[in-house]
Amino acid sequence: MLTVTFSGAARTVTGSLYLLEYTDKDGSKFTFSVDAGLFQVGQKVNLFKINSRLIFDPKKLDAIVLTHAHLDHCGRIPYLVKEGFGGRIYSTEATKDIAEVVMLDASKHIGEGEMADLTTNTGEISVESKDNSKNLFEAQRLYTSLDVETTMTRFQTHEYHQKFRIHPNIQVEFFDAGHILGSCTVLITEVSSGRQVVFSGDLGNPGKPIIQDPEMISKTDRLTHIFTETTYGNRVHPEHSPKERLKETINNTIKSKGKVLIPSFSVERAQEVIYLIVELMREGQIKNIPIYLDSPMASKVLTIALNYPELYDKELQAKIKSQTNPLRYKHLQVMDSVAESKTINQFKGSCIIIAGSGMMTGGRILKHLQFYLDHPENTVIVVGYQAEGTLGRQIVDGVPEVEVEGKMIAVKAKLEIINEFSAHADSKMLKKWIGQMVSEKPDVDQYPVTVFLTHGEKNASTEFGKELEHSLGKKVTTHWPRFGEKVTMWPK
Ligand SMILES: [Zn+2]
């Protein structure tokens, strides 16, 4: 028997956690979760409170299968360890490396009494270092760096397509999700019966630079259930790449002798932006000007990305062979220390500054905004979602004057919003990914596949459900689960 309890990302985007309880034929029990992410939703919500409340006992959890290293998928793992989880954590190696950076950063910021300013409704967020955040006492934190250290000893890593068992009768296989480096979709098989369930994790948007496109899962002839994210379940992404817009905007700013500020999320987005800008420079489409990567967390993730060339897509592999890796470039300067960061503001000419946090709620971007936001020759390029209540949202909404670290600054710099960046599959891609698996099942007309619609806002999930039923007919039934709901997937 296999049951699932929806313990996160149900009727919302963040906090991904599926609690699975398996009972073998001999009556023995095995409890595991797919992901254990942090809740980040809502304005002025106490992150400590919403994340420390668990609807199960972590001591009874035997294993965690982790799809990828975004905070809303891995951010509660150290808390479970702190509360007595003693089992293994299964992931790819790149996920393990990035998760360490992400969880360590979170350990510094999420504590009792601290109000959430880390909000999202796209699932594309990761916590950025908040240089100005107050230091929380260790005891008040959701977890500390020591809990993260213990967490890291529990990882066991596997490559894509390498089948492994987390229990004598439960086999797991990872497929490339094409979402961020190391991300996977997960196929779980009961060895004795062949029954299967699939978890999408976060499914990527095909055609993104650096990483591979999302992979289709094959050999799913005994599939019973699919858990799919629906972040953009009611949207179709534009076909064009953000590269052209970046080129135009940067060239115009260079012409007016200004500086380009790019507030960016540390995991994936910052690296993608660097990739495209360096490519434009190498192709001679924009002038060689300094690119400052001024986010210690983004630079750590960049270093990790450089360690996994085997995970790159064909284009990047070819570039490495011809010695033109856009992730390594002489004009790209990584500013790790605060002292290095300060030197950026002494530079007189045009330059590009990529700094966290992505929604301008903290981090080094705040210092640069104080220097450059009130000058019309400069440009702020927004490359990610700006949640309500954030400084980024105020700027996007056209507020003429904003408060940055207690100072009122006039918004005179130009603003460019580039919406073409997305790390999530749109409805077309989700349908293709699900349709392929469903069509492989020979007895699907007799035994339809149940699709759980999770990790999405109401409209995105429910509209996607309708569209999926419309296109696949009786081959699927969809379900939009509530938080805390328990469903039996495989009866005895
Ligand atoms: Zn993600």
Coordinates of C-alpha atoms and ligand atoms in Angstrom, one line a residue:
M1 CA 0.0 0.0 0.0
L2 CA 1.2 3.5 -0.8
T3 CA -0.4 6.7 0.5
V4 CA 0.5 10.3 0.1
T5 CA -0.2 13.2 2.4
F6 CA 0.1 16.6 0.8
S7 CA 2.3 18.5 3.2
G8 CA 3.4 21.5 1.1
A9 CA 3.0 23.2 -2.3
A10 CA -0.7 22.2 -2.2
R11 CA -2.9 25.0 -3.6
T12 CA 0.2 27.2 -3.3
V13 CA 3.7 27.4 -4.9
T14 CA 6.2 27.0 -2.1
G15 CA 6.9 24.5 0.7
S16 CA 7.0 21.4 -1.6
L17 CA 6.7 18.2 0.6
Y18 CA 4.9 15.0 -0.3
L19 CA 4.8 12.5 2.6
L20 CA 4.7 9.0 1.3
E21 CA 3.8 6.0 3.5
Y22 CA 4.5 2.6 2.1
T23 CA 3.4 -0.7 3.6
D24 CA 5.0 -3.8 2.1
K25 CA 3.2 -7.2 1.7
D26 CA 4.8 -8.4 5.0
G27 CA 3.2 -5.4 6.8
S28 CA 6.5 -3.6 7.3
K29 CA 6.3 0.2 6.9
F30 CA 8.6 2.7 5.2
T31 CA 8.0 6.5 5.3
F32 CA 9.7 8.9 2.9
S33 CA 9.2 12.3 1.4
V34 CA 9.8 13.8 -2.0
D35 CA 11.3 17.2 -1.2
A36 CA 11.1 19.1 2.0
G37 CA 10.9 22.8 0.9
L38 CA 10.5 26.0 2.7
F39 CA 7.2 28.0 2.7
Q40 CA 8.0 31.4 1.4
V41 CA 4.5 32.7 0.5
G42 CA 2.7 35.7 1.8
Q43 CA 3.4 39.1 3.0
K44 CA 4.5 39.8 6.6
V45 CA 4.2 36.1 7.4
N46 CA 6.4 34.7 10.1
L47 CA 8.6 32.3 8.2
F48 CA 9.6 30.6 11.4
K49 CA 6.1 29.8 12.5
I50 CA 4.8 28.5 9.2
N51 CA 7.9 26.4 8.6
S52 CA 8.3 25.0 12.1
R53 CA 4.7 23.5 12.2
L54 CA 4.9 20.0 10.9
I55 CA 2.0 17.6 10.3
F56 CA 4.1 14.5 10.7
D57 CA 6.8 13.3 13.1
P58 CA 10.3 13.7 11.5
K59 CA 11.6 10.9 13.7
K60 CA 9.4 8.5 11.8
L61 CA 10.7 9.6 8.4
D62 CA 13.1 7.1 6.8
A63 CA 14.3 8.9 3.7
I64 CA 14.0 12.1 1.6
V65 CA 14.2 12.1 -2.2
L66 CA 15.2 15.6 -3.3
T67 CA 14.3 16.9 -6.8
H68 CA 16.4 20.0 -6.8
A69 CA 18.2 22.7 -4.8
H70 CA 15.8 25.6 -4.8
L71 CA 14.9 26.7 -1.3
D72 CA 11.2 25.9 -1.7
H73 CA 12.2 22.3 -2.3
C74 CA 15.1 21.7 0.1
G75 CA 14.8 24.5 2.7
R76 CA 13.1 22.5 5.4
I77 CA 15.5 19.5 5.3
P78 CA 17.9 20.8 8.0
Y79 CA 14.8 21.6 10.2
L80 CA 13.7 17.9 9.9
V81 CA 17.2 16.8 10.8
K82 CA 17.2 19.1 13.8
E83 CA 13.8 17.6 14.8
G84 CA 15.1 14.0 14.6
F85 CA 15.0 12.9 11.0
G86 CA 17.8 10.3 10.8
G87 CA 17.6 8.8 7.3
R88 CA 19.3 9.3 4.0
I89 CA 18.7 12.2 1.5
Y90 CA 18.8 11.1 -2.1
S91 CA 19.7 13.5 -4.9
T92 CA 22.0 14.2 -7.8
E93 CA 25.5 15.4 -6.9
A94 CA 25.0 18.9 -8.3
T95 CA 21.8 19.2 -6.3
K96 CA 23.7 18.3 -3.1
D97 CA 26.4 21.0 -3.8
I98 CA 23.9 23.7 -4.6
A99 CA 21.5 22.7 -1.7
E100 CA 24.4 23.2 0.7
V101 CA 24.9 26.8 -0.4
V102 CA 21.1 27.5 -0.3
M103 CA 20.5 25.9 3.1
L104 CA 23.5 27.6 4.7
D105 CA 22.2 30.9 3.5
A106 CA 18.7 30.2 4.8
S107 CA 20.2 29.1 8.2
K108 CA 21.4 32.7 8.7
H109 CA 18.1 34.4 7.9
I110 CA 15.1 32.4 9.0
G111 CA 14.4 32.8 12.6
E112 CA 11.8 33.4 15.2
G113 CA 10.4 36.9 15.3
E114 CA 11.7 37.7 11.8
M115 CA 9.1 38.7 9.4
A116 CA 9.1 37.3 5.9
D117 CA 10.4 39.5 3.2
L118 CA 11.3 36.6 1.0
T119 CA 8.2 36.1 -1.0
T120 CA 7.4 34.4 -4.2
N121 CA 4.6 33.0 -6.2
T122 CA 6.7 31.6 -9.0
G123 CA 8.8 29.1 -7.2
E124 CA 11.8 30.7 -8.9
I125 CA 13.1 32.4 -5.8
S126 CA 16.0 31.5 -3.6
V127 CA 16.9 33.4 -0.5
E128 CA 19.6 36.0 -1.1
S129 CA 22.2 37.1 1.4
K130 CA 20.8 40.0 3.3
D131 CA 23.8 41.9 4.4
N132 CA 21.7 44.2 6.4
S133 CA 19.7 41.6 8.2
K134 CA 19.9 41.5 11.9
N135 CA 21.8 38.7 13.4
L136 CA 19.4 36.3 15.0
F137 CA 20.4 34.3 18.1
E138 CA 21.1 30.7 17.2
A139 CA 18.3 29.4 19.4
Q140 CA 15.8 31.5 17.6
R141 CA 16.6 30.2 14.2
L142 CA 14.7 27.6 12.3
Y143 CA 18.0 25.8 12.0
T144 CA 21.7 26.7 12.3
S145 CA 24.7 26.1 10.1
L146 CA 25.5 23.1 12.3
D147 CA 22.2 21.5 11.4
V148 CA 23.1 22.1 7.8
E149 CA 26.5 20.4 8.4
T150 CA 24.8 17.3 9.8
T151 CA 22.3 17.4 6.9
M152 CA 25.2 17.2 4.4
T153 CA 26.5 14.0 5.9
R154 CA 23.1 12.3 5.1
F155 CA 23.2 12.8 1.4
Q156 CA 23.6 9.9 -1.0
T157 CA 24.0 11.0 -4.6
H158 CA 23.0 9.2 -7.8
E159 CA 23.3 10.1 -11.5
Y160 CA 20.4 10.4 -13.9
H161 CA 19.1 7.0 -15.1
Q162 CA 21.0 5.1 -12.4
K163 CA 18.3 3.0 -10.7
F164 CA 18.7 2.6 -7.0
R165 CA 16.6 1.3 -4.1
I166 CA 15.6 3.3 -1.0
H167 CA 13.8 0.2 0.4
P168 CA 14.1 -3.4 -0.8
N169 CA 10.9 -3.0 -2.7
I170 CA 11.1 0.6 -3.8
Q171 CA 13.2 1.7 -6.8
V172 CA 14.0 5.3 -7.7
E173 CA 15.3 6.7 -10.9
F174 CA 16.2 10.3 -11.7
F175 CA 15.6 12.0 -15.1
D176 CA 16.9 15.5 -16.1
A177 CA 14.1 18.0 -15.3
G178 CA 16.0 20.8 -17.2
H179 CA 15.0 23.4 -14.5
I180 CA 18.3 24.2 -12.8
L181 CA 21.6 22.4 -12.7
G182 CA 21.2 18.9 -11.2
S183 CA 17.4 19.1 -11.1
C184 CA 15.4 15.9 -11.7
T185 CA 12.0 14.4 -12.2
V186 CA 11.6 11.2 -10.2
L187 CA 10.2 7.8 -11.2
I188 CA 9.3 5.5 -8.3
T189 CA 8.6 1.9 -8.9
E190 CA 7.4 -0.9 -6.6
V191 CA 9.8 -3.7 -7.6
S192 CA 7.5 -6.6 -6.9
S193 CA 4.4 -5.3 -8.8
G194 CA 6.0 -2.8 -11.3
R195 CA 3.5 -0.1 -10.2
Q196 CA 4.9 3.4 -10.8
V197 CA 4.4 7.0 -9.7
V198 CA 6.2 10.1 -11.2
F199 CA 7.1 13.4 -9.6
S200 CA 7.8 16.4 -11.8
G201 CA 9.8 18.4 -9.2
D202 CA 10.0 21.6 -11.1
L203 CA 9.9 21.0 -14.8
G204 CA 12.1 23.3 -16.9
N205 CA 11.5 25.5 -19.8
P206 CA 13.2 24.0 -22.9
G207 CA 15.8 26.1 -24.8
K208 CA 17.4 27.6 -21.8
P209 CA 21.1 28.2 -21.9
I210 CA 23.6 26.1 -19.9
I211 CA 21.4 23.1 -18.9
Q212 CA 19.7 20.4 -21.0
D213 CA 16.1 20.5 -22.0
P214 CA 13.6 18.6 -19.8
E215 CA 13.8 14.9 -20.5
M216 CA 10.8 12.7 -21.3
I217 CA 10.3 9.7 -19.0
S218 CA 10.0 6.4 -20.8
K219 CA 9.0 2.9 -19.8
T220 CA 6.0 4.0 -17.7
D221 CA 3.6 1.2 -18.7
R222 CA 2.6 0.6 -15.1
L223 CA 2.1 4.2 -14.2
T224 CA -0.7 5.0 -11.7
H225 CA -0.1 8.6 -10.6
I226 CA 1.7 11.7 -11.7
F227 CA 2.5 14.7 -9.4
T228 CA 2.9 17.7 -11.5
E229 CA 3.9 21.3 -10.8
T230 CA 1.6 23.8 -12.4
T231 CA 3.4 27.1 -11.8
Y232 CA 2.7 28.3 -15.3
G233 CA -0.1 25.9 -16.0
N234 CA -2.3 28.6 -17.5
R235 CA 0.4 30.3 -19.6
V236 CA 2.3 29.8 -22.8
H237 CA 5.8 31.4 -22.8
P238 CA 6.9 33.7 -25.6
E239 CA 9.0 31.9 -28.2
H240 CA 11.8 34.5 -28.4
S241 CA 14.9 34.6 -26.2
P242 CA 15.7 37.4 -23.8
K243 CA 19.0 37.9 -25.5
E244 CA 17.8 40.5 -28.0
R245 CA 16.2 42.6 -25.3
L246 CA 19.4 42.4 -23.2
K247 CA 21.5 43.5 -26.2
E248 CA 19.3 46.5 -27.0
T249 CA 19.1 47.7 -23.4
I250 CA 22.8 47.3 -22.7
N251 CA 23.8 49.1 -25.9
N252 CA 21.4 52.0 -25.2
T253 CA 22.8 52.4 -21.7
I254 CA 26.4 52.3 -23.0
K255 CA 25.4 55.0 -25.5
S256 CA 24.2 57.3 -22.7
K257 CA 27.3 56.5 -20.7
G258 CA 25.3 54.8 -18.0
K259 CA 25.5 51.8 -15.9
V260 CA 23.4 48.6 -16.0
L261 CA 22.0 47.2 -12.8
I262 CA 20.6 43.7 -12.8
P263 CA 19.0 42.5 -9.5
S264 CA 19.1 38.8 -9.8
F265 CA 18.3 35.6 -8.0
S266 CA 21.5 33.6 -7.1
V267 CA 20.5 30.1 -8.3
E268 CA 20.3 29.8 -12.0
R269 CA 19.1 33.2 -13.1
A270 CA 22.3 35.1 -12.4
Q271 CA 24.3 32.4 -14.3
E272 CA 21.9 32.5 -17.2
V273 CA 22.2 36.3 -17.4
I274 CA 26.0 36.2 -17.4
Y275 CA 25.9 33.5 -20.1
L276 CA 23.8 35.6 -22.4
I277 CA 25.8 38.8 -21.8
V278 CA 29.2 37.2 -22.3
E279 CA 27.8 35.6 -25.5
L280 CA 26.8 39.0 -26.8
M281 CA 30.2 40.4 -26.0
R282 CA 32.0 37.5 -27.7
E283 CA 29.8 37.9 -30.7
G284 CA 30.7 41.6 -30.8
Q285 CA 27.0 42.6 -30.4
I286 CA 27.8 44.6 -27.3
K287 CA 31.1 46.3 -26.3
N288 CA 33.4 44.7 -23.8
I289 CA 32.7 46.5 -20.5
P290 CA 33.2 45.1 -17.0
I291 CA 30.6 42.7 -15.8
Y292 CA 30.6 42.6 -12.0
L293 CA 29.0 39.6 -10.3
D294 CA 28.4 41.1 -6.9
S295 CA 26.6 38.3 -5.1
P296 CA 28.7 35.9 -3.0
M297 CA 25.9 33.3 -3.2
A298 CA 25.6 33.6 -7.0
S299 CA 29.3 33.3 -7.4
K300 CA 29.4 30.1 -5.3
V301 CA 26.7 28.6 -7.5
L302 CA 28.7 29.7 -10.6
T303 CA 31.7 27.9 -9.2
I304 CA 29.6 24.7 -8.7
A305 CA 28.2 25.1 -12.2
L306 CA 31.8 25.1 -13.6
N307 CA 32.4 21.7 -11.9
Y308 CA 29.7 19.9 -13.8
P309 CA 30.4 20.3 -17.5
E310 CA 28.8 16.9 -18.2
L311 CA 25.4 18.4 -17.3
Y312 CA 25.6 21.2 -19.9
D313 CA 23.6 21.3 -23.0
K314 CA 25.1 20.7 -26.5
E315 CA 25.7 24.4 -27.2
L316 CA 27.7 25.0 -24.1
Q317 CA 29.6 21.7 -24.5
A318 CA 30.6 22.9 -28.0
K319 CA 31.7 26.3 -26.7
I320 CA 33.9 24.7 -24.1
K321 CA 35.6 22.6 -26.8
S322 CA 36.2 25.8 -28.8
Q323 CA 37.5 27.5 -25.6
T324 CA 34.7 30.1 -25.5
N325 CA 32.9 29.1 -22.3
P326 CA 30.6 32.0 -21.5
L327 CA 30.8 31.2 -17.8
R328 CA 34.5 32.1 -17.9
Y329 CA 35.4 35.4 -19.4
K330 CA 38.1 38.0 -18.7
H331 CA 35.7 40.9 -18.3
L332 CA 33.6 39.0 -15.8
Q333 CA 34.7 40.0 -12.3
V334 CA 33.5 38.1 -9.3
M335 CA 33.4 40.4 -6.2
D336 CA 33.4 38.2 -3.2
S337 CA 34.3 40.5 -0.3
V338 CA 32.5 43.7 0.7
A339 CA 35.8 45.6 0.1
E340 CA 35.8 44.3 -3.5
S341 CA 32.2 45.2 -3.9
K342 CA 32.9 48.8 -2.8
T343 CA 35.5 49.2 -5.6
I344 CA 32.7 48.9 -8.2
N345 CA 31.4 52.3 -7.3
Q346 CA 34.7 53.9 -8.0
F347 CA 34.6 52.8 -11.6
K348 CA 33.8 55.7 -13.8
G349 CA 32.7 54.2 -17.2
S350 CA 29.8 52.0 -18.2
C351 CA 29.6 48.6 -16.6
I352 CA 27.1 45.9 -15.8
I353 CA 26.4 45.1 -12.1
I354 CA 24.6 41.8 -11.3
A355 CA 23.7 41.7 -7.6
G356 CA 21.3 40.1 -5.2
S357 CA 18.7 40.1 -4.0
G358 CA 16.4 39.4 -6.9
M359 CA 13.5 41.4 -5.5
M360 CA 15.7 44.1 -4.1
T361 CA 14.7 43.2 -0.5
G362 CA 18.2 43.1 0.8
G363 CA 21.8 42.3 -0.3
R364 CA 24.4 44.3 -2.2
I365 CA 22.0 45.6 -4.8
L366 CA 20.7 48.1 -2.2
K367 CA 24.1 49.9 -2.1
H368 CA 24.2 50.1 -5.9
L369 CA 20.7 51.5 -6.1
Q370 CA 21.7 54.3 -3.7
F371 CA 24.5 55.2 -6.1
Y372 CA 22.8 54.8 -9.4
L373 CA 19.0 54.8 -9.2
D374 CA 18.7 58.6 -9.3
H375 CA 20.6 59.1 -12.5
P376 CA 18.7 59.0 -15.8
E377 CA 21.6 57.6 -17.8
N378 CA 21.5 54.3 -15.9
T379 CA 19.2 51.3 -16.4
V380 CA 17.7 48.8 -14.0
I381 CA 16.9 45.5 -15.8
V382 CA 14.4 43.4 -14.0
V383 CA 14.8 39.7 -14.9
G384 CA 12.5 38.0 -12.4
Y385 CA 9.2 38.1 -10.7
Q386 CA 8.8 41.0 -8.2
A387 CA 6.3 40.1 -5.4
E388 CA 4.0 42.7 -3.9
G389 CA 5.4 44.6 -1.0
T390 CA 9.0 44.4 -2.2
L391 CA 11.2 47.3 -3.3
G392 CA 11.5 45.7 -6.7
R393 CA 7.7 45.8 -7.1
Q394 CA 7.6 49.5 -6.1
I395 CA 10.2 50.3 -8.8
V396 CA 8.3 48.1 -11.4
D397 CA 5.1 49.9 -10.4
G398 CA 6.7 53.3 -11.3
V399 CA 6.8 54.8 -7.8
P400 CA 8.8 58.1 -8.3
E401 CA 10.7 57.9 -5.1
V402 CA 11.6 54.9 -3.0
E403 CA 13.2 54.2 0.4
V404 CA 16.4 52.3 0.3
E405 CA 18.0 51.5 3.6
G406 CA 16.3 54.4 5.2
K407 CA 17.2 56.9 2.5
M408 CA 14.7 58.4 0.0
I409 CA 16.0 58.0 -3.5
A410 CA 14.4 59.4 -6.7
V411 CA 13.8 56.8 -9.4
K412 CA 15.3 58.4 -12.4
A413 CA 17.1 55.4 -14.0
K414 CA 15.4 53.7 -16.9
L415 CA 13.6 50.5 -16.2
E416 CA 13.5 47.5 -18.5
I417 CA 11.5 44.4 -17.6
I418 CA 12.5 41.3 -19.4
N419 CA 9.8 38.7 -18.9
E420 CA 11.3 36.1 -21.3
F421 CA 13.4 34.4 -18.6
S422 CA 11.6 31.5 -17.0
A423 CA 12.9 28.3 -15.4
H424 CA 9.4 26.6 -15.4
A425 CA 7.6 24.7 -18.2
D426 CA 4.5 26.4 -19.6
S427 CA 1.2 24.6 -20.1
K428 CA 2.3 23.3 -23.6
M429 CA 5.5 21.7 -22.2
L430 CA 3.7 20.2 -19.2
K431 CA 1.0 18.7 -21.4
K432 CA 3.7 17.2 -23.7
W433 CA 5.6 15.7 -20.7
I434 CA 2.5 14.2 -19.2
G435 CA 1.0 13.1 -22.5
Q436 CA 4.1 11.1 -23.5
M437 CA 4.0 9.1 -20.3
V438 CA 0.2 8.5 -20.4
S439 CA 0.3 7.4 -24.0
E440 CA 2.9 4.7 -23.2
K441 CA 0.6 2.9 -20.8
P442 CA -1.1 0.1 -22.8
D443 CA -4.2 -0.3 -20.5
V444 CA -4.7 3.4 -19.9
D445 CA -8.3 3.4 -21.2
Q446 CA -9.2 0.8 -18.6
Y447 CA -7.0 2.2 -15.8
P448 CA -6.6 6.0 -16.3
V449 CA -3.6 7.9 -14.7
T450 CA -4.4 10.2 -11.8
V451 CA -2.7 13.6 -12.1
F452 CA -2.2 15.6 -8.9
L453 CA -2.0 19.3 -9.7
T454 CA 0.4 21.0 -7.2
H455 CA 2.9 23.8 -6.9
G456 CA 0.7 26.5 -8.5
E457 CA -1.7 29.3 -7.7
K458 CA -5.4 28.4 -8.0
N459 CA -6.0 29.5 -11.6
A460 CA -2.8 28.0 -12.9
S461 CA -3.6 24.6 -11.4
T462 CA -7.3 24.4 -12.1
E463 CA -7.1 25.7 -15.6
F464 CA -4.3 23.3 -16.4
G465 CA -6.3 20.4 -15.0
K466 CA -9.2 21.2 -17.3
E467 CA -7.0 21.6 -20.3
L468 CA -5.3 18.3 -19.6
E469 CA -8.5 16.4 -19.3
H470 CA -9.7 18.1 -22.4
S471 CA -6.6 17.0 -24.4
L472 CA -6.1 13.5 -23.0
G473 CA -9.8 12.6 -22.5
K474 CA -10.5 9.7 -20.3
K475 CA -6.9 8.6 -20.1
V476 CA -6.4 10.9 -17.1
T477 CA -8.3 12.1 -14.1
T478 CA -7.0 15.2 -12.3
H479 CA -7.1 16.2 -8.7
W480 CA -6.3 19.5 -7.0
P481 CA -5.3 18.4 -3.5
R482 CA -5.6 20.4 -0.3
F483 CA -2.9 20.9 2.3
G484 CA -3.0 17.9 4.7
E485 CA -5.1 15.7 2.4
K486 CA -4.2 12.0 2.4
V487 CA -4.8 9.8 -0.6
T488 CA -4.3 6.1 -1.0
M489 CA -2.5 5.5 -4.3
W490 CA -1.8 1.8 -4.3
P491 CA -4.3 -0.2 -2.3
K492 CA -3.2 -3.5 -0.6
Ligands
ZN1 ZN 12.6 25.2 -8.6

